[in-house]
Amino acid sequence: MPSKGYTPQEYPQHPFLLSSEHVITHLHSNDETGISPNKAQEAQRMYGPNKLEGEGGVKWYSVLLKQVSNAMILVLVLAMALSYGVTDYIEGGVITAVIILNVAIGFYQEFQAEKKMDSLRALSSPSAAVLRDGHIETIPSAEVVPGDIVQVKTGDTIPADLRLIEAMNLECDEKILTGEAIPVAKDLKIDLSGNNEFETGVGDRLNMAYSSSTVTKGRGRGVVVFTGMYTEIGRIAASMQGTKRKPNRSLSRRKGGPMQPAKGVLLRTWDGIGAFLGLTVGTPLQRKLSKLAYVLFGCALLLAIIVFGVNKFNVTNEVAIYAISTGIAIIPESLVAVLTITMVVGMTQMRKRRVVIRQLSALEALGGVTNICSDKTGTLTLGQMITRKAWLHGVGMYSVDNAEEAADPTKGSVSLGPAPDFAQGGEEKEKKAFDRDAPAVSWHASVEKNTMAEKDETRSPTSSNSAEAPEITAELQQFLQSTALCNLASVRLDKEKKEWQAIGDPTEIALQVFAHRFQLGKKTLQEQQGWTQLAEYPFDSSIKRMSVIYRQGEKDNTYIYCKGAVERIVDLCTTIGTGPNQRAVTPEVKDEVLEQMTRLAQQGLRVMAIAQRQYGAYDDQGELPREEVEKDLTLLGLAGLYDPPRLETKDAVRECATAGIKVHMLTGDHPSTAEAIAKEVGIIPTNRASLPHSVATSLVKAASEFDAMTDEEIDALPTLPLVIARCAPSTKTRMIAALHRRRAFCAMTGDGVNDAPSLQAADVGIAMGLGGSDVAKGASDIVLTDDNFASIVNAIEEGRRMFDNIQKFILHLLTSNIAEVILLIVGLGFQDEAGFSVFPLSPLQILWINMLTSSFPAFGLGREKASYDIMRRPPHRSKHGVFTAQIIVDMLVYGTIMGACTLLTFVIIVYGPGNADLGVDCNRYYSSSCDTVFRARAAVFAELTWLILISAWEFKNLRRSMFSLDPERSDGSTFPFFKDIYENRFLFYAVVIGAVSVFPAVYIPGLNTQVFKHMGISWEWALSLGSVVVFVAGMEAWKACKRRFGWFAVGGVGEVEGRERTLGLRQGFISFSRAVSMRKSESDLDRDMVLQAGEKV
């Protein structure tokens, strides 16, 4: 929270529960004169500056220490030290280069990361207009103190949390705090004295204005009640600072008994050691690799002990070199480099798919995501309003379909149909109509995408639609005139940029665009039809309506146009409809209107009433009282405004469901709106009646209900809510905690400040790049540059591809390590005349194979394309990470086959034609007595190199034959082997060049005998080539067994659902078909038929 040394900013109750007079008195201020400069200076010293506190800048040495303390790096450092200790400078130099490369890449990436708190500071208002000693002064916002009287107007940024004392049509955009796209209308008359501070959300505290929110309409005054870290945005900043301690880490005897201090110290010490070694922090892959490094390090020590024991602990330089060789053989020196560089390449590929990776580890984490917690506004939807329905009494229901741009009236089509008769089943028809794909919209509409050039801003709607627009009847014309003239927004075509632009409140923009669809926009009515505004009665939040008075040309008659909340407008109307459809407003008619409003609201629409009145002559000299103007109105109709989902959202949610990923909507919207949007995009089923009652009631919850539940009650739910409305930041983080308790690996998408804590709490934080705040981006792991929910699918697919590829190259590297260890351990039995063990591979041969032969094919495997079924599988289990049972068993099987083949080759050469001649001191020098050993080493070196290289092609798919990698290939190839291996050209050339490089390594004089401790060979090539055939046959046989007997088969979606103890349905798509573009195997089709036929909870 706040800095130490400052006085806490406390009140008997939260200021929104107190009267403004009470607050002013408490702060010793005055609403007419404010506070004095001396009082302000004293308050500044007492409460501190009005700014957010960060955790300090990133220290380069801290980042460097974090990189050096990486588990694999520490193991390599020890191996490097041993190499230098026995004066083996070549081996030590190579390991040093690997360490420097890995540390440099990691350090650069980490040091370039943005600092979260800097973006929070940038949100602060730069200046404020305050009342001091009766005079208005403009001061830096950092100098604002509690007790200051601050004046705000349209366009201002609120400098601190204010308890309002005056508000005139004041509306504030608090989306950064609440997630609501619609500005909040402030109301000083609201009585919240009986409310509870924790039950009343920020968006419902209408007598408060919050720091860093902006004034979108009106003006007001308020007394500063909270500054700095005590503001609502400061609390969010505080929640992002530091990390909470794990349970049982307290040092207090009162909390845990007399032994708690000792227990707390031990656990904190373990946490520190675990964090330093990378065993308790980081992503699942990072923790698994850390554990692997120390396991391999332990194995290396064990092997060294074995080497020493075989040599009766007579540790000469010869024995030490052999021990180092076994240590080097078991440690995959290039693993860290391959992993990091592969992730950097993956990050580059992500950028091409409009996803920016802020943390390399997020690439791996994405593949394990089981749940996505998504904000609605600006993520699933565009965050803008569009008029979707217009109901005119006696005429019918106008519907806007296929609208692609919120500001472009030329896109989409308008149709007229009968108003739903709910008594005759019209409700069902209306719901079906609403369940159609929603239009996607964007704020600026590019006209270059149109097939025809735009002539002017008042084009007929029929010009861009195949269907003919409805006729403009007298009733519709009066409705459109009212919506266009009683409106402060402007919609225009920027002919230079060739795009439609809109300025104003989103609600008014939506109504103005609807009028433009019929060539009856405000500008057209004023310039071409002679309408002139005479008076305006601004929107007043207390009465929730706005009115204007217009005259057309020189006529004496004037018209009053009015719009606002349905309940407020209908009470002022005496008639409804116009012309032959006009009738008096009776209680029955009023019920019909309210019924229409309810039905539209249940579809997620914000409903506005449109009314007019013919007034007669108007005296320009004096303004009429508002109550005289806004009476005896004629209700023209209702407008249903919609915040549309993106066009891609529904398909993205469907693909997530296909991939075994659940999407949860956590939004600040009203529950009925949230539920309607969730149904439309497929997050929840459209009909929950078929579900058990306990499940149906769990799907959608309000935040107040969810927050009131204990953790035990939440865990007892049959499924966690798929929709939570009216969310606070704490609600979102609590939801993520509930998912974690169910062992889910969750991602959170968001764009506002209110999303930052949950972005941090999630396993993967996903921020919006265009509409997202700097805070959200700073708190995230990845950023979507196009703000498109569908890009999340691309990110997850890329994450899964990366995870698969990481498994492939780890298997590739560790298989060769196992083969080398088998070869060297058995090689301890090959002893020369002096009694020293003769290694079948020299240390530099091992380094050459590990660092060069293995590395480049591993890089190639990291660049493999996604497999054909990558988005049909459930997420991988984060508990196992990359080291699944299949990977471990494959590693042992393939490593044993590879080691056995190379060992057999060495034995045949030495104990066959070589007559068991192991020479003298052949580990260090070449002599004529070492010919047999050197030739055997050359054959083993060539063979092991080729086996490692050919295994890279086999590892392109862990289950399918290398000769038929894609069973759904559509090009008709009967033997696609060459096409498949050439598809990844980097891997292809890495294998080919690696295979060819064996010959110079074997035959170059000096390099062969002095460095690699081998020599040129002749007939031995046949053994090396024959072993390749045997090895490929062994791998293919093992893969065939896995396919035939179903060993290590990937489970279906149902496995994930069962593991999470959630619904057995795939989001809202109870029985849907896969996308047409997604090809299926026969087993997939069978599984889908079962799921679609009998999928139940």
mmCIF file of N, CA and C in Angstrom, residues 708-744:
data_model
loop_
_atom_site.group_PDB
_atom_site.id
_atom_site.type_symbol
_atom_site.label_atom_id
_atom_site.label_comp_id
_atom_site.label_asym_id
_atom_site.label_seq_id
_atom_site.Cartn_x
_atom_site.Cartn_y
_atom_site.Cartn_z
ATOM 1 N N ALA A 708 -19.609 -13.869 -2.472
ATOM 2 C CA ALA A 708 -20.176 -14.206 -1.168
ATOM 3 C C ALA A 708 -19.936 -15.665 -0.802
ATOM 4 N N MET A 709 -19.548 -16.480 -1.777
ATOM 5 C CA MET A 709 -19.311 -17.900 -1.524
ATOM 6 C C MET A 709 -17.934 -18.108 -0.926
ATOM 7 N N THR A 710 -17.815 -19.087 -0.056
ATOM 8 C CA THR A 710 -16.523 -19.469 0.484
ATOM 9 C C THR A 710 -15.779 -20.319 -0.539
ATOM 10 N N ASP A 711 -14.487 -20.497 -0.336
ATOM 11 C CA ASP A 711 -13.710 -21.335 -1.244
ATOM 12 C C ASP A 711 -14.256 -22.753 -1.281
ATOM 13 N N GLU A 712 -14.706 -23.236 -0.123
ATOM 14 C CA GLU A 712 -15.244 -24.592 -0.074
ATOM 15 C C GLU A 712 -16.534 -24.692 -0.894
ATOM 16 N N GLU A 713 -17.369 -23.663 -0.822
ATOM 17 C CA GLU A 713 -18.606 -23.679 -1.596
ATOM 18 C C GLU A 713 -18.314 -23.595 -3.094
ATOM 19 N N ILE A 714 -17.322 -22.804 -3.469
ATOM 20 C CA ILE A 714 -16.948 -22.712 -4.879
ATOM 21 C C ILE A 714 -16.415 -24.051 -5.371
ATOM 22 N N ASP A 715 -15.581 -24.683 -4.554
ATOM 23 C CA ASP A 715 -15.015 -25.968 -4.965
ATOM 24 C C ASP A 715 -16.071 -27.059 -5.061
ATOM 25 N N ALA A 716 -17.181 -26.877 -4.345
ATOM 26 C CA ALA A 716 -18.248 -27.885 -4.374
ATOM 27 C C ALA A 716 -19.152 -27.745 -5.587
ATOM 28 N N LEU A 717 -19.031 -26.651 -6.333
ATOM 29 C CA LEU A 717 -19.867 -26.472 -7.510
ATOM 30 C C LEU A 717 -19.577 -27.567 -8.534
ATOM 31 N N PRO A 718 -20.598 -28.049 -9.250
ATOM 32 C CA PRO A 718 -20.351 -29.082 -10.270
ATOM 33 C C PRO A 718 -19.467 -28.571 -11.404
ATOM 34 N N THR A 719 -19.548 -27.293 -11.672
ATOM 35 C CA THR A 719 -18.661 -26.658 -12.644
ATOM 36 C C THR A 719 -18.495 -25.209 -12.254
ATOM 37 N N LEU A 720 -17.329 -24.669 -12.496
ATOM 38 C CA LEU A 720 -17.130 -23.257 -12.232
ATOM 39 C C LEU A 720 -17.942 -22.439 -13.225
ATOM 40 N N PRO A 721 -18.397 -21.253 -12.824
ATOM 41 C CA PRO A 721 -19.209 -20.438 -13.736
ATOM 42 C C PRO A 721 -18.467 -20.156 -15.035
ATOM 43 N N LEU A 722 -19.211 -20.237 -16.136
ATOM 44 C CA LEU A 722 -18.660 -19.837 -17.425
ATOM 45 C C LEU A 722 -18.872 -18.352 -17.678
ATOM 46 N N VAL A 723 -19.784 -17.737 -16.947
ATOM 47 C CA VAL A 723 -20.036 -16.303 -17.053
ATOM 48 C C VAL A 723 -20.167 -15.735 -15.640
ATOM 49 N N ILE A 724 -19.379 -14.712 -15.350
ATOM 50 C CA ILE A 724 -19.515 -13.964 -14.103
ATOM 51 C C ILE A 724 -19.675 -12.499 -14.474
ATOM 52 N N ALA A 725 -20.789 -11.903 -14.058
ATOM 53 C CA ALA A 725 -21.105 -10.518 -14.409
ATOM 54 C C ALA A 725 -20.806 -9.592 -13.235
ATOM 55 N N ARG A 726 -20.675 -8.301 -13.554
ATOM 56 C CA ARG A 726 -20.383 -7.264 -12.560
ATOM 57 C C ARG A 726 -19.108 -7.594 -11.785
ATOM 58 N N CYS A 727 -18.075 -8.000 -12.515
ATOM 59 C CA CYS A 727 -16.840 -8.434 -11.869
ATOM 60 C C CYS A 727 -16.037 -7.261 -11.336
ATOM 61 N N ALA A 728 -15.446 -7.458 -10.179
ATOM 62 C CA ALA A 728 -14.413 -6.576 -9.647
ATOM 63 C C ALA A 728 -13.070 -7.264 -9.881
ATOM 64 N N PRO A 729 -11.958 -6.534 -9.796
ATOM 65 C CA PRO A 729 -10.646 -7.175 -9.973
ATOM 66 C C PRO A 729 -10.441 -8.368 -9.040
ATOM 67 N N SER A 730 -10.919 -8.250 -7.810
ATOM 68 C CA SER A 730 -10.746 -9.354 -6.858
ATOM 69 C C SER A 730 -11.551 -10.573 -7.276
ATOM 70 N N THR A 731 -12.694 -10.356 -7.960
ATOM 71 C CA THR A 731 -13.500 -11.487 -8.431
ATOM 72 C C THR A 731 -12.722 -12.296 -9.465
ATOM 73 N N LYS A 732 -12.045 -11.603 -10.349
ATOM 74 C CA LYS A 732 -11.309 -12.287 -11.404
ATOM 75 C C LYS A 732 -10.142 -13.085 -10.831
ATOM 76 N N THR A 733 -9.408 -12.484 -9.899
ATOM 77 C CA THR A 733 -8.294 -13.222 -9.308
ATOM 78 C C THR A 733 -8.796 -14.402 -8.482
ATOM 79 N N ARG A 734 -9.955 -14.253 -7.865
ATOM 80 C CA ARG A 734 -10.513 -15.361 -7.087
ATOM 81 C C ARG A 734 -10.949 -16.498 -8.009
ATOM 82 N N MET A 735 -11.465 -16.142 -9.182
ATOM 83 C CA MET A 735 -11.836 -17.157 -10.159
ATOM 84 C C MET A 735 -10.601 -17.931 -10.609
ATOM 85 N N ILE A 736 -9.524 -17.225 -10.840
ATOM 86 C CA ILE A 736 -8.291 -17.894 -11.258
ATOM 87 C C ILE A 736 -7.785 -18.811 -10.151
ATOM 88 N N ALA A 737 -7.894 -18.352 -8.898
ATOM 89 C CA ALA A 737 -7.491 -19.202 -7.779
ATOM 90 C C ALA A 737 -8.342 -20.466 -7.714
ATOM 91 N N ALA A 738 -9.645 -20.333 -7.995
ATOM 92 C CA ALA A 738 -10.526 -21.497 -7.992
ATOM 93 C C ALA A 738 -10.132 -22.477 -9.100
ATOM 94 N N LEU A 739 -9.754 -21.946 -10.254
ATOM 95 C CA LEU A 739 -9.299 -22.813 -11.338
ATOM 96 C C LEU A 739 -8.013 -23.530 -10.952
ATOM 97 N N HIS A 740 -7.121 -22.810 -10.292
ATOM 98 C CA HIS A 740 -5.866 -23.436 -9.873
ATOM 99 C C HIS A 740 -6.117 -24.564 -8.873
ATOM 100 N N ARG A 741 -7.116 -24.376 -8.019
ATOM 101 C CA ARG A 741 -7.422 -25.444 -7.065
ATOM 102 C C ARG A 741 -7.941 -26.693 -7.773
ATOM 103 N N ARG A 742 -8.487 -26.515 -8.965
ATOM 104 C CA ARG A 742 -8.938 -27.660 -9.766
ATOM 105 C C ARG A 742 -7.849 -28.126 -10.719
ATOM 106 N N ARG A 743 -6.652 -27.671 -10.455
ATOM 107 C CA ARG A 743 -5.470 -28.061 -11.239
ATOM 108 C C ARG A 743 -5.601 -27.668 -12.711
ATOM 109 N N ALA A 744 -6.250 -26.574 -12.946
ATOM 110 C CA ALA A 744 -6.347 -26.047 -14.310
ATOM 111 C C ALA A 744 -5.175 -25.111 -14.567
#
